[in-house]
mmCIF file of C-alpha atoms in Angstrom:
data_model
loop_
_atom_site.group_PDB
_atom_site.id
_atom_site.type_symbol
_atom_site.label_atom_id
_atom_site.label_comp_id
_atom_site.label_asym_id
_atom_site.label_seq_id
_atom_site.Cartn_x
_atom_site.Cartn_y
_atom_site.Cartn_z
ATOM 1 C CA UNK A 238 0.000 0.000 0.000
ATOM 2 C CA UNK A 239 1.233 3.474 -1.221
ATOM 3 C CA UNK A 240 1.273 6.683 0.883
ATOM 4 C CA UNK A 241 1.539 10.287 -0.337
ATOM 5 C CA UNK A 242 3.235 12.243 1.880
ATOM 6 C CA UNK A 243 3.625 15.687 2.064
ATOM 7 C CA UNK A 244 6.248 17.685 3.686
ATOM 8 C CA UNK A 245 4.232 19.056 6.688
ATOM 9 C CA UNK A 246 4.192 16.950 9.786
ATOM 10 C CA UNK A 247 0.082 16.647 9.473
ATOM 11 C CA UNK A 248 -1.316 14.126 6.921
ATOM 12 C CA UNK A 249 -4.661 12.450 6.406
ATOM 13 C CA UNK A 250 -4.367 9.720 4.919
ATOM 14 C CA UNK A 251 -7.897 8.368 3.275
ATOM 15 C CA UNK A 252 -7.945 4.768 2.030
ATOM 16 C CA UNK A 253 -11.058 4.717 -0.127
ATOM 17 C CA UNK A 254 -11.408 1.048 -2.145
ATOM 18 C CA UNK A 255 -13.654 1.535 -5.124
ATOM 19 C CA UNK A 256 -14.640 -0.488 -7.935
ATOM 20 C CA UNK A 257 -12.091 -1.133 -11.039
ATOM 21 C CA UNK A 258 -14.427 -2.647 -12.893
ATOM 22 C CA UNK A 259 -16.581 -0.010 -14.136
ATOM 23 C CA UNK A 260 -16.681 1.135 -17.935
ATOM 24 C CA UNK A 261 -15.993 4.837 -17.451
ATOM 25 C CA UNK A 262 -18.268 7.385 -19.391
ATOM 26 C CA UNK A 263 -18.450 11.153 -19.852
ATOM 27 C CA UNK A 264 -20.631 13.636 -17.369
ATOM 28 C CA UNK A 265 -22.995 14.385 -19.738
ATOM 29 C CA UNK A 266 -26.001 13.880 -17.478
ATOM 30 C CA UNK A 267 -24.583 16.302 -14.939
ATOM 31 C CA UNK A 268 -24.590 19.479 -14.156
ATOM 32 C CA UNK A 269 -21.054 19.693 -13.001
ATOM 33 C CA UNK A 270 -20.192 23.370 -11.696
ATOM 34 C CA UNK A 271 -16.284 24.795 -12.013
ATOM 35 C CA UNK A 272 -15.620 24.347 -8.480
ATOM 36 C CA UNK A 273 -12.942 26.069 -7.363
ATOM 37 C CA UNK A 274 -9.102 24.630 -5.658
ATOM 38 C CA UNK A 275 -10.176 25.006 -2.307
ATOM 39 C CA UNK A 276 -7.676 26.966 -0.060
ATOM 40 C CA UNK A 277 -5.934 24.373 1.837
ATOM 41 C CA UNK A 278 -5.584 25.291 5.729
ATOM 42 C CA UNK A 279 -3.608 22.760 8.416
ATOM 43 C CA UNK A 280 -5.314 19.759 6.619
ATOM 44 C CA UNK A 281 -2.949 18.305 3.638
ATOM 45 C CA UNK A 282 -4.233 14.907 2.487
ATOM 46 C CA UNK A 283 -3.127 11.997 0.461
ATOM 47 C CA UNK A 284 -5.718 10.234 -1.120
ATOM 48 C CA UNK A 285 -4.740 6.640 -1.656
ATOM 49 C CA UNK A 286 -7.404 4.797 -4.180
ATOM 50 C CA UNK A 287 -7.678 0.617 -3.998
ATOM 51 C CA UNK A 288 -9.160 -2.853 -3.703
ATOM 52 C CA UNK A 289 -8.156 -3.666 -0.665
ATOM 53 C CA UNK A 290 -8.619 -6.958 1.060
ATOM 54 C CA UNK A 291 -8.769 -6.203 4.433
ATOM 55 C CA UNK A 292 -9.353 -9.790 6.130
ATOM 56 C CA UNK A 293 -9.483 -8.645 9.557
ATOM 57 C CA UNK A 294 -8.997 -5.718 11.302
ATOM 58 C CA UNK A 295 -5.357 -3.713 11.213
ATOM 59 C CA UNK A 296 -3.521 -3.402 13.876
ATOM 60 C CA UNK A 297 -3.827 0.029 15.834
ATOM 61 C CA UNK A 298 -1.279 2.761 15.641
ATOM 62 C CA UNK A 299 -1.415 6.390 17.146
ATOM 63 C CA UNK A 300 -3.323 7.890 14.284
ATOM 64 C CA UNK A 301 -7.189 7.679 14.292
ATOM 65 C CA UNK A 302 -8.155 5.425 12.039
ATOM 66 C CA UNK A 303 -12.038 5.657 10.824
ATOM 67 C CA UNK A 304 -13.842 1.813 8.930
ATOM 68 C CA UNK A 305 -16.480 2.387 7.140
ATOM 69 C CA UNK A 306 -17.659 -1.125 6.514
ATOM 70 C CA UNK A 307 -19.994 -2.670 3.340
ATOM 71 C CA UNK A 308 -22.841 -4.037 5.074
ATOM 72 C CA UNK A 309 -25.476 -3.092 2.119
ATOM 73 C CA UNK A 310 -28.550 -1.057 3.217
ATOM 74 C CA UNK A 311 -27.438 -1.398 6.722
ATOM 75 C CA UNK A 312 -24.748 0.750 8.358
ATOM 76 C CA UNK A 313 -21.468 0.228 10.661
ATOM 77 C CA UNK A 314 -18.566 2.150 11.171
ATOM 78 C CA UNK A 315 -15.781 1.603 13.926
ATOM 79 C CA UNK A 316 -13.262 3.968 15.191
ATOM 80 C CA UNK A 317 -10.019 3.003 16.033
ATOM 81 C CA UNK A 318 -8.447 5.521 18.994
ATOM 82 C CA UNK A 319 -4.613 5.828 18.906
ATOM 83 C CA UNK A 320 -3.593 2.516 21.184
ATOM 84 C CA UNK A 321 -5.704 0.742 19.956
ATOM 85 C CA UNK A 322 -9.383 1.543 21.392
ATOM 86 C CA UNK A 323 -12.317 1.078 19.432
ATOM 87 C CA UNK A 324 -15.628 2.621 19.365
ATOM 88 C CA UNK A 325 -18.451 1.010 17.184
ATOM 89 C CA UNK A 326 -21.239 3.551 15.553
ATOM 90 C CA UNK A 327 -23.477 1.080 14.701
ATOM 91 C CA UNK A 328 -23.656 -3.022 13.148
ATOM 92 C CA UNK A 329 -26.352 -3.977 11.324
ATOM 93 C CA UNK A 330 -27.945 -5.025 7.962
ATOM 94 C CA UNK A 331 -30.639 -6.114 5.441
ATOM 95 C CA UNK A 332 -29.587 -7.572 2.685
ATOM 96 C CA UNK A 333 -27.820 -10.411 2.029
ATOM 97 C CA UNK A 334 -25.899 -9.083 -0.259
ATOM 98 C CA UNK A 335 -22.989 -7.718 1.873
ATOM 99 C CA UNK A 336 -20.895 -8.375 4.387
ATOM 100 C CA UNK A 337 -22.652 -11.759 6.246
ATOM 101 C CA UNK A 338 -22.395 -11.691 9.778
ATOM 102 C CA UNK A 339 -20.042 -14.117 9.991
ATOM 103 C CA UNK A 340 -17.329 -11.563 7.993
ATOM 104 C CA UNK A 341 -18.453 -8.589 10.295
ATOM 105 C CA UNK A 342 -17.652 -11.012 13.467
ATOM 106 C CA UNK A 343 -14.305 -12.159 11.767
ATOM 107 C CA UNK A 344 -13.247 -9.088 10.820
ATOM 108 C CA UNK A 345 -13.132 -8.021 14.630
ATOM 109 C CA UNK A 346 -12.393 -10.833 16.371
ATOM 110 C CA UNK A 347 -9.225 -10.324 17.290
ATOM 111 C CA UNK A 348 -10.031 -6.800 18.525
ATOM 112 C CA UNK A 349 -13.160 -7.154 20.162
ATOM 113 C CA UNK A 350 -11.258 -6.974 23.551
ATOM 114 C CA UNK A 351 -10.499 -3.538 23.005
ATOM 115 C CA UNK A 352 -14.337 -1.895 22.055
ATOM 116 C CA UNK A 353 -14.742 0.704 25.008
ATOM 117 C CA UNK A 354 -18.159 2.073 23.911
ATOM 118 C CA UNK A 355 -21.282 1.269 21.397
ATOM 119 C CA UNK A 356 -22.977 3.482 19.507
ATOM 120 C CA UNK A 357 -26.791 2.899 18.121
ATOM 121 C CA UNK A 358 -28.116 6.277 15.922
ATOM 122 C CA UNK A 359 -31.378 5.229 15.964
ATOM 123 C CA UNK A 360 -33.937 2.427 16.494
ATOM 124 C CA UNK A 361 -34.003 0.477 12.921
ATOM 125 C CA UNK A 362 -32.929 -2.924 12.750
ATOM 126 C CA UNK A 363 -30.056 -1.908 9.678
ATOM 127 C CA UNK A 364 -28.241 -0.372 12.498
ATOM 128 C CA UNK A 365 -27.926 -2.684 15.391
ATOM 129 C CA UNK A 366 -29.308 -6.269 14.351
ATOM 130 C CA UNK A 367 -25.447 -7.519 14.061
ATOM 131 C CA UNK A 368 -24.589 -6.280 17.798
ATOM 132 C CA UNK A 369 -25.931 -9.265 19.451
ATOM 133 C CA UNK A 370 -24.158 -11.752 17.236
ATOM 134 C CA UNK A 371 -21.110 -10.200 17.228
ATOM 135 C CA UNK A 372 -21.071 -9.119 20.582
ATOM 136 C CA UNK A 373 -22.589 -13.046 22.285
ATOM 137 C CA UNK A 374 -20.285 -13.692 24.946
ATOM 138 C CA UNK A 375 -19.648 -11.262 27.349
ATOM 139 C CA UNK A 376 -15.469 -12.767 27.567
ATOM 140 C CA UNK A 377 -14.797 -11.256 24.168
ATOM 141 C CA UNK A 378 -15.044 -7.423 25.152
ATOM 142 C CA UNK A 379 -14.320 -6.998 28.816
ATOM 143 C CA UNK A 380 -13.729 -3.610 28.072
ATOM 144 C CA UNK A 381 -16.578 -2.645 26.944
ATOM 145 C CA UNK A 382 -18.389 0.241 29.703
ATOM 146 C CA UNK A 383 -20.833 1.795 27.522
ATOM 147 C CA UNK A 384 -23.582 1.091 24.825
ATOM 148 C CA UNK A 385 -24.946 4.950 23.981
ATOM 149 C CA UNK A 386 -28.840 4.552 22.029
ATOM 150 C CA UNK A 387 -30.568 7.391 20.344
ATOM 151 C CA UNK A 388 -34.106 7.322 19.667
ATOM 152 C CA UNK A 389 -36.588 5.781 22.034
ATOM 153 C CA UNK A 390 -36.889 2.827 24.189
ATOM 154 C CA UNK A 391 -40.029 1.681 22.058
ATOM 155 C CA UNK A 392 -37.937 1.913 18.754
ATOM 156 C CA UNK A 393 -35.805 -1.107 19.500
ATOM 157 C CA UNK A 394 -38.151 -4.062 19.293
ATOM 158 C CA UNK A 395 -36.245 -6.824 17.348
ATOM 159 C CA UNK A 396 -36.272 -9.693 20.147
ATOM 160 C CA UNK A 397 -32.635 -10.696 19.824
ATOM 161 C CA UNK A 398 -31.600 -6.938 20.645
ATOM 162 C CA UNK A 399 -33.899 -6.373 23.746
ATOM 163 C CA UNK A 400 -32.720 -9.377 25.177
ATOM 164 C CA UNK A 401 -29.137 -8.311 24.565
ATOM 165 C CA UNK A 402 -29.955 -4.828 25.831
ATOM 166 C CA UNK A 403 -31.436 -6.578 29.133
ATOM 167 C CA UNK A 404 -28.144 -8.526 29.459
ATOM 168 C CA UNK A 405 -25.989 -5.308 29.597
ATOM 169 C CA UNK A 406 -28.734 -2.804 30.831
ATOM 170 C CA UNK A 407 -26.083 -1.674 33.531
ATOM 171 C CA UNK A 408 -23.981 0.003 30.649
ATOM 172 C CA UNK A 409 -27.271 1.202 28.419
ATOM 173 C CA UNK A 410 -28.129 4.924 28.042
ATOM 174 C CA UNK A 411 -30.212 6.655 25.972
ATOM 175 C CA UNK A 412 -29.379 9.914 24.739
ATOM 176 C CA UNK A 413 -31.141 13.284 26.036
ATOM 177 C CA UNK A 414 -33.462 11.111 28.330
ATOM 178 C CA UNK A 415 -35.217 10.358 24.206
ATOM 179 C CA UNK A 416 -36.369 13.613 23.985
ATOM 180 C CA UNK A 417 -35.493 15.443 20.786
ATOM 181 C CA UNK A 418 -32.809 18.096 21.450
ATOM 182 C CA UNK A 419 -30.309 19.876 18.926
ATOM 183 C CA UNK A 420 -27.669 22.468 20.685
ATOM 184 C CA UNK A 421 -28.273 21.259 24.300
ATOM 185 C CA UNK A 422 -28.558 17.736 24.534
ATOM 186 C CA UNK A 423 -27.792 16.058 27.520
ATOM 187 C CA UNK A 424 -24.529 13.517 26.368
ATOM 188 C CA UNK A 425 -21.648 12.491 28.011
ATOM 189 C CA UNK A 426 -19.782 11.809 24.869
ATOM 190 C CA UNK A 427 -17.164 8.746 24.286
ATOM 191 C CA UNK A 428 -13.334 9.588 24.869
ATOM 192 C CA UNK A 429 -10.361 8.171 23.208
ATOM 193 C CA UNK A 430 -8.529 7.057 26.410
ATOM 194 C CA UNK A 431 -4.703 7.272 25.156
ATOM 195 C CA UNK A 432 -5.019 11.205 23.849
ATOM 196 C CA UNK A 433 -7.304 14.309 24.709
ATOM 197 C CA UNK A 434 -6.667 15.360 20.890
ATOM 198 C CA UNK A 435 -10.018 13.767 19.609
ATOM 199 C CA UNK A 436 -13.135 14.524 20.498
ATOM 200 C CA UNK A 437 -17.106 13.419 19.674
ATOM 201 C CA UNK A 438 -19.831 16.140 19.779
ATOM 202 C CA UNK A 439 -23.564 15.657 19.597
ATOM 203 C CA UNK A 440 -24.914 18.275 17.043
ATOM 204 C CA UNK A 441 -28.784 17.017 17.234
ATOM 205 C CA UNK A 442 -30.555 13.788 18.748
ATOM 206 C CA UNK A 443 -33.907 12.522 18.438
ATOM 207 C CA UNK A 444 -36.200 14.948 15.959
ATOM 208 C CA UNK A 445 -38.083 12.855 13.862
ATOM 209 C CA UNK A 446 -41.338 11.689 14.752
ATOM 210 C CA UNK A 447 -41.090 7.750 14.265
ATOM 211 C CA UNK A 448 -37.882 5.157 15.103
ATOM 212 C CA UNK A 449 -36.360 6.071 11.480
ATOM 213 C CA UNK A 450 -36.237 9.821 12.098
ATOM 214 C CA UNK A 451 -35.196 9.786 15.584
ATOM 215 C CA UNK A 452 -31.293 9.482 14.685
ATOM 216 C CA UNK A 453 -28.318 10.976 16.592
ATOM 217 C CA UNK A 454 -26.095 13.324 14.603
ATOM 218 C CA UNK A 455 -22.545 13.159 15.368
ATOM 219 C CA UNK A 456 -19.412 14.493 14.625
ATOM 220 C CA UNK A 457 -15.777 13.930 15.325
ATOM 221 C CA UNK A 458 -13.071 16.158 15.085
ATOM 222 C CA UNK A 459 -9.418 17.602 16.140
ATOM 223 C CA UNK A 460 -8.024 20.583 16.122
ATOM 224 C CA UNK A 461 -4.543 19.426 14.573
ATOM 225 C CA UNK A 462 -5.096 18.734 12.313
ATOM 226 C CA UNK A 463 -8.308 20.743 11.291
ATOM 227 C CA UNK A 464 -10.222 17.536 10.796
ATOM 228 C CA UNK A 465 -14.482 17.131 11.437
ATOM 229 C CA UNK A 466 -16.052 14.266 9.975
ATOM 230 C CA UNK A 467 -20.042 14.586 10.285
ATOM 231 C CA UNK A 468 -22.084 11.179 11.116
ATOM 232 C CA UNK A 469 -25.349 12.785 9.889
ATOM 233 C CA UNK A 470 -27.497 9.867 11.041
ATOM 234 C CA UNK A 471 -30.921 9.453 8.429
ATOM 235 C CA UNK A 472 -33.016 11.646 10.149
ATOM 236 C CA UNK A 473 -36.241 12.248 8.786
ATOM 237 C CA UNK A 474 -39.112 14.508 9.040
ATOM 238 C CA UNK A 475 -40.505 17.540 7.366
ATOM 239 C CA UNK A 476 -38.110 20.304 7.329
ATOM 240 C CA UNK A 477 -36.106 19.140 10.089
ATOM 241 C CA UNK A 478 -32.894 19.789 8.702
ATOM 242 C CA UNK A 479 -34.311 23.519 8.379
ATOM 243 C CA UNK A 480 -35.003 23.453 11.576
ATOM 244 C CA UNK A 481 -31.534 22.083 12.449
ATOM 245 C CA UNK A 482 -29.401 24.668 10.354
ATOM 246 C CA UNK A 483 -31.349 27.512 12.087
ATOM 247 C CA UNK A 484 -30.544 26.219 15.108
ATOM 248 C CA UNK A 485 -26.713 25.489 14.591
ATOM 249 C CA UNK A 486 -26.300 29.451 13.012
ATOM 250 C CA UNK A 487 -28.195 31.076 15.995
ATOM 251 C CA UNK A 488 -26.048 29.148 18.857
ATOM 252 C CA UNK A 489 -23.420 29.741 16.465
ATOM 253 C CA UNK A 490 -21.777 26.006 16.369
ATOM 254 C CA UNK A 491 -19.053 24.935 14.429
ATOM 255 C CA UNK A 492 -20.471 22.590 11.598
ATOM 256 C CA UNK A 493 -18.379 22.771 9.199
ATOM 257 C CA UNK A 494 -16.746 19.489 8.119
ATOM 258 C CA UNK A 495 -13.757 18.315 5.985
ATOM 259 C CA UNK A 496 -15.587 14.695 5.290
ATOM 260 C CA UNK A 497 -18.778 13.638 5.506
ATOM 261 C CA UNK A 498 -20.526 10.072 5.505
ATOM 262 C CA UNK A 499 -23.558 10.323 3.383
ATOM 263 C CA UNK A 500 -26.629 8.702 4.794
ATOM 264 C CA UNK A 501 -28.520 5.624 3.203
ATOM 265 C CA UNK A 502 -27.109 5.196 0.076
ATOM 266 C CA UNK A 503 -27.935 8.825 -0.536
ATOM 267 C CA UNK A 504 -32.032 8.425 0.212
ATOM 268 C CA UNK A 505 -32.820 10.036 3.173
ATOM 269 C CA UNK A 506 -33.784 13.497 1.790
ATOM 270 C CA UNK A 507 -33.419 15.435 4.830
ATOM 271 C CA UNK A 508 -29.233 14.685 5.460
ATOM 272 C CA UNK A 509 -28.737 15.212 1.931
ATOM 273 C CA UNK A 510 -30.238 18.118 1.389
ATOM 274 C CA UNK A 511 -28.740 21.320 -0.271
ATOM 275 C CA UNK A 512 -29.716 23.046 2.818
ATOM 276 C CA UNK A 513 -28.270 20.794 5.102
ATOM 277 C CA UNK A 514 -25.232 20.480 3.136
ATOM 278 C CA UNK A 515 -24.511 24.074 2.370
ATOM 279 C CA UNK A 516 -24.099 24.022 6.196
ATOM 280 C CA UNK A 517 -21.364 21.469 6.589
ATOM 281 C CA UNK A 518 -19.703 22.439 3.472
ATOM 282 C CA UNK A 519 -17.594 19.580 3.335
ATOM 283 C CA UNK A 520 -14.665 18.853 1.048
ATOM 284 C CA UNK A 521 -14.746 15.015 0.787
ATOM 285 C CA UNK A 522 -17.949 13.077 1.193
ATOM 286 C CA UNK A 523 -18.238 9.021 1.021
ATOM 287 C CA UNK A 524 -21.022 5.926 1.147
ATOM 288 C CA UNK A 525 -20.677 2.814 2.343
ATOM 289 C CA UNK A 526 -24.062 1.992 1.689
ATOM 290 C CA UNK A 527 -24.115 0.659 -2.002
ATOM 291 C CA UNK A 528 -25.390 -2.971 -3.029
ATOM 292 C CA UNK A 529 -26.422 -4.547 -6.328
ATOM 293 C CA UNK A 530 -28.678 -3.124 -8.801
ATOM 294 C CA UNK A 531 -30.962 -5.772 -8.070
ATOM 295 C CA UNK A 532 -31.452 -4.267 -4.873
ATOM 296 C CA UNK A 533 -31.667 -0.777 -5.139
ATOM 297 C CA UNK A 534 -28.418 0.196 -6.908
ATOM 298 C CA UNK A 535 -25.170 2.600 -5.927
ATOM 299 C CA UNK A 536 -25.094 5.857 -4.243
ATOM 300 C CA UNK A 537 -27.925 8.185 -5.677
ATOM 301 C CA UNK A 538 -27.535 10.670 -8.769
ATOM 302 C CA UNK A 539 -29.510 13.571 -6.852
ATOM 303 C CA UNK A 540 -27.610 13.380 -3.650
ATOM 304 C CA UNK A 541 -24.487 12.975 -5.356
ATOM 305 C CA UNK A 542 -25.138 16.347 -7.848
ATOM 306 C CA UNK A 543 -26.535 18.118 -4.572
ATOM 307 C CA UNK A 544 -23.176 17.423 -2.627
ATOM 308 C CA UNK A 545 -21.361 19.145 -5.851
ATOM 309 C CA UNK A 546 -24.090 21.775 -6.373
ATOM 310 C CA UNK A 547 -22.897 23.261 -3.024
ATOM 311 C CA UNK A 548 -19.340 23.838 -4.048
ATOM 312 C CA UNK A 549 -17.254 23.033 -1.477
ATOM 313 C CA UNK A 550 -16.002 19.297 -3.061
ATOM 314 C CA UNK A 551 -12.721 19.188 -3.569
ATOM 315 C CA UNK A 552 -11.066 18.145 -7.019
ATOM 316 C CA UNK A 553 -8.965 14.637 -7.408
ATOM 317 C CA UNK A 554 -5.448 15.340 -8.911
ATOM 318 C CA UNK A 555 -6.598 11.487 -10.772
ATOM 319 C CA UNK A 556 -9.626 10.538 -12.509
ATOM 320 C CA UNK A 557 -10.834 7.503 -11.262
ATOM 321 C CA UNK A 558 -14.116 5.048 -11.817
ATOM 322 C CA UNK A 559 -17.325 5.537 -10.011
ATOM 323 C CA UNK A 560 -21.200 4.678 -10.335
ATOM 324 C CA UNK A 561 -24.015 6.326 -9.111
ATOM 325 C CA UNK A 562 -27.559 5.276 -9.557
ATOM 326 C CA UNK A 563 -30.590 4.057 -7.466
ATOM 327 C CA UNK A 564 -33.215 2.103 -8.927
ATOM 328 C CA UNK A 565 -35.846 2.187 -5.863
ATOM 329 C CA UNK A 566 -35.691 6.626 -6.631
ATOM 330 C CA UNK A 567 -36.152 5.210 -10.407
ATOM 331 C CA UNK A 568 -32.589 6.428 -11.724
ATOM 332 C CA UNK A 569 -30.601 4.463 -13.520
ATOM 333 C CA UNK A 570 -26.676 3.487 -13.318
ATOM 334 C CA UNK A 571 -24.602 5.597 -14.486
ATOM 335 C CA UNK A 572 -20.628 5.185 -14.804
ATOM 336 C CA UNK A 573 -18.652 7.643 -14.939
ATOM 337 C CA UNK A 574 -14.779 9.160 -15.166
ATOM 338 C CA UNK A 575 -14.947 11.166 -11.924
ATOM 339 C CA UNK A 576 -12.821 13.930 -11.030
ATOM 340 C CA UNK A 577 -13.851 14.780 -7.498
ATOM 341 C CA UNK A 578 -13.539 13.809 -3.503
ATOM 342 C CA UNK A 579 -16.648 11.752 -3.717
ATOM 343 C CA UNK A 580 -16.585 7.680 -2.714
ATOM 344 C CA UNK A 581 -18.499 4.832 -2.504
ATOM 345 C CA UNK A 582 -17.440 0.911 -1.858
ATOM 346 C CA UNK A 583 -18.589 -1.788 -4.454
ATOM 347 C CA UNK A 584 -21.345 -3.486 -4.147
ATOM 348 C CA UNK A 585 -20.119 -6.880 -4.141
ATOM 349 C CA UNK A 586 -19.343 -8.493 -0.149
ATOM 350 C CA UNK A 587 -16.678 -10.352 -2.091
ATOM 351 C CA UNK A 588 -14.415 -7.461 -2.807
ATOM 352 C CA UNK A 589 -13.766 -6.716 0.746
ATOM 353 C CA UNK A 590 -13.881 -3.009 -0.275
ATOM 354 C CA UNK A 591 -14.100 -0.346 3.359
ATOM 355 C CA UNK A 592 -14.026 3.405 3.727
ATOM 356 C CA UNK A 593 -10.562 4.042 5.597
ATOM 357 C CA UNK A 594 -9.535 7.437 6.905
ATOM 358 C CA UNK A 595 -6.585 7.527 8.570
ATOM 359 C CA UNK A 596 -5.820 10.796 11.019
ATOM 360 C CA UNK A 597 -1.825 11.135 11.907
ATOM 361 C CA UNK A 598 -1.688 13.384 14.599
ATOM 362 C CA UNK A 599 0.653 15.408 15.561
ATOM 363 C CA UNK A 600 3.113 14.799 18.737
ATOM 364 C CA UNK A 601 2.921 18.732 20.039
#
């Protein structure tokens, strides 16, 4: 595997494994704006593109490492602290065409010792039907002191989850006592335990009126570098994001992101807004959420020209392939030769293919 490095101290690196197989095609269905170089500030990156095979699990370091893994049209990331703790935002899915549970469980295995604290966004089965299989006997993951739930209580009603909720109900919270809450929620927020450099923030919790809009919206960030990546959650609702943005500029908080995980394979109109966007204004944006056409299809044409429409998208120095398209919003698949910081995993279990941003911190 090839790094980039640059000759400041502070790098991000960002493994991103895409597709190769893709026939590569013009824009000519897009409206692609001239978007500007954007003025680089204590962030320099090195974008390293592949199909990676990543059996397991690597090993930590002291960088931050961020997974976002292929489970389909569910959703599961893990955060790897500097030494080596990990923090899961959320394991589940609903297709069978992804990553079985049996490759989720494998792929941690030998790590499952060191997950601190779990993370549930909301109350749908996509995002926490895995936890009790991977997470069966208690020996595996002594360290584990907290499992963190937004949403309700009454959200969570798969059987196999509320008994393993009522096995560790000494270490469950719910976020903001479940009531809806956007600049002051009650949340005692995770902590990397080997550096005070990172840190999680709650930016909104609970505002949708049913167990798919009542999702937790995260961020992580440090200062050096100047690194936010927004966990947007697929909150849903009329006009909630409105609502949100309004919010965020009156308390005046800090939104703005330099990466951005795009929620449910694009569809969730509320996260993917322009006007939710234009807020974060991030420079790289990425899905995990793709599987085959015969399923719904890759990332979605609309969210993907909305996330460009806003202008803040940085520019590749390389071309490279990519596919967007989702057949349950009636667009079709399109291939194309892309030219911006835009990713998404293929959607084939087989390929092995994860999100990957790596965070080297600096010693100061």
């Amino acid at each position: 595997m090839k790094y980039i490095t640059f000759c400041l101290i502070i790098y991000v690196n960002i493994y991103v494994s895409l597709a190769s197989s893709n026939p590569l095609i013009g824009l000519s269905q897009f409206n692609t704006p001239d978007i500007a170089q954007v003025q680089e500030d204590s962030l320099e990156t090195s974008v390293t593109t592949e199909v990676a095979n990543f059996g397991v699990l690597p090993k930590p370091d002291h960088s931050l490492h961020f997974y976002g893994l292929p489970l389909g049209s569910g959703d599961g990331s893990i955060v790897q602290c500097p030494g080596g703790d990990l923090i899961i935002i959320n394991l589940g899915f609903m297709t069978e065409n992804a990553w079985t549970p049996s490759m989720v469980k494998t792929y941690l295995q030998y790590q499952l010792f060191q997950v601190t604290t779990i993370i549930v966004t909301r109350g749908m089965e996509s995002h926490y039907n895995l936890l009790p299989y991977v997470f069966d006997r208690k020996a595996y993951f002594p360290n584990l002191k907290r499992i963190i739930l937004g949403g309700r209580q009454q959200d969570y009603s798969q059987t196999n989850f509320t008994h393993w909720i009522n096995q560790h109900r000494q270490i469950v919270e719910f976020v903001n006592n479940q009531e809806p809450c956007i600049s002051d929620c009650v949340f005692d927020p995770p902590v990397c335990m080997n550096t005070n450099k990172i840190k999680f923030n709650l930016l909104g919790a609970n505002l949708g009126s049913n167990a798919a809009g009542r999702s937790l919206i995260l961020s992580i960030q440090t200062s050096v570098p100047n690194f936010r990546l927004v966990l947007p959650g697929d909150f849903e609702g009329t006009d909630i994001e409105r609502l949100v943005v309004q919010e965020w500029q009156q308390t005046q908080t800090p939104v703005n992101c330099t990466h951005y995980k795009i929620s449910a394979n694009g569809f969730s109109p509320n996260s993917n807004s322009i006007a939710f966007l234009s807020a974060l204004k991030p420079k790289y944006a990425f899905s995990t959420n793709n599987y085959p056409s015969n399923e719904g299809g890759y990332l979605t044409c609309s969210t993907t020209q909305n996330i460009l429409l806003i202008g803040s998208i940085k520019k590749r120095k390389y071309g490279g392939n990519f596919a967007c398209g989702f057949s349950e919003t009636g667009e079709a698949s399109q291939y194309l030769n892309w030219v911006y910081e835009i990713y998404t995993t293929a959607p084939y279990p087989e390929n092995y293919e994860i999100i990957h941003l790596k965070v080297s911190l600096t010693t100061n």
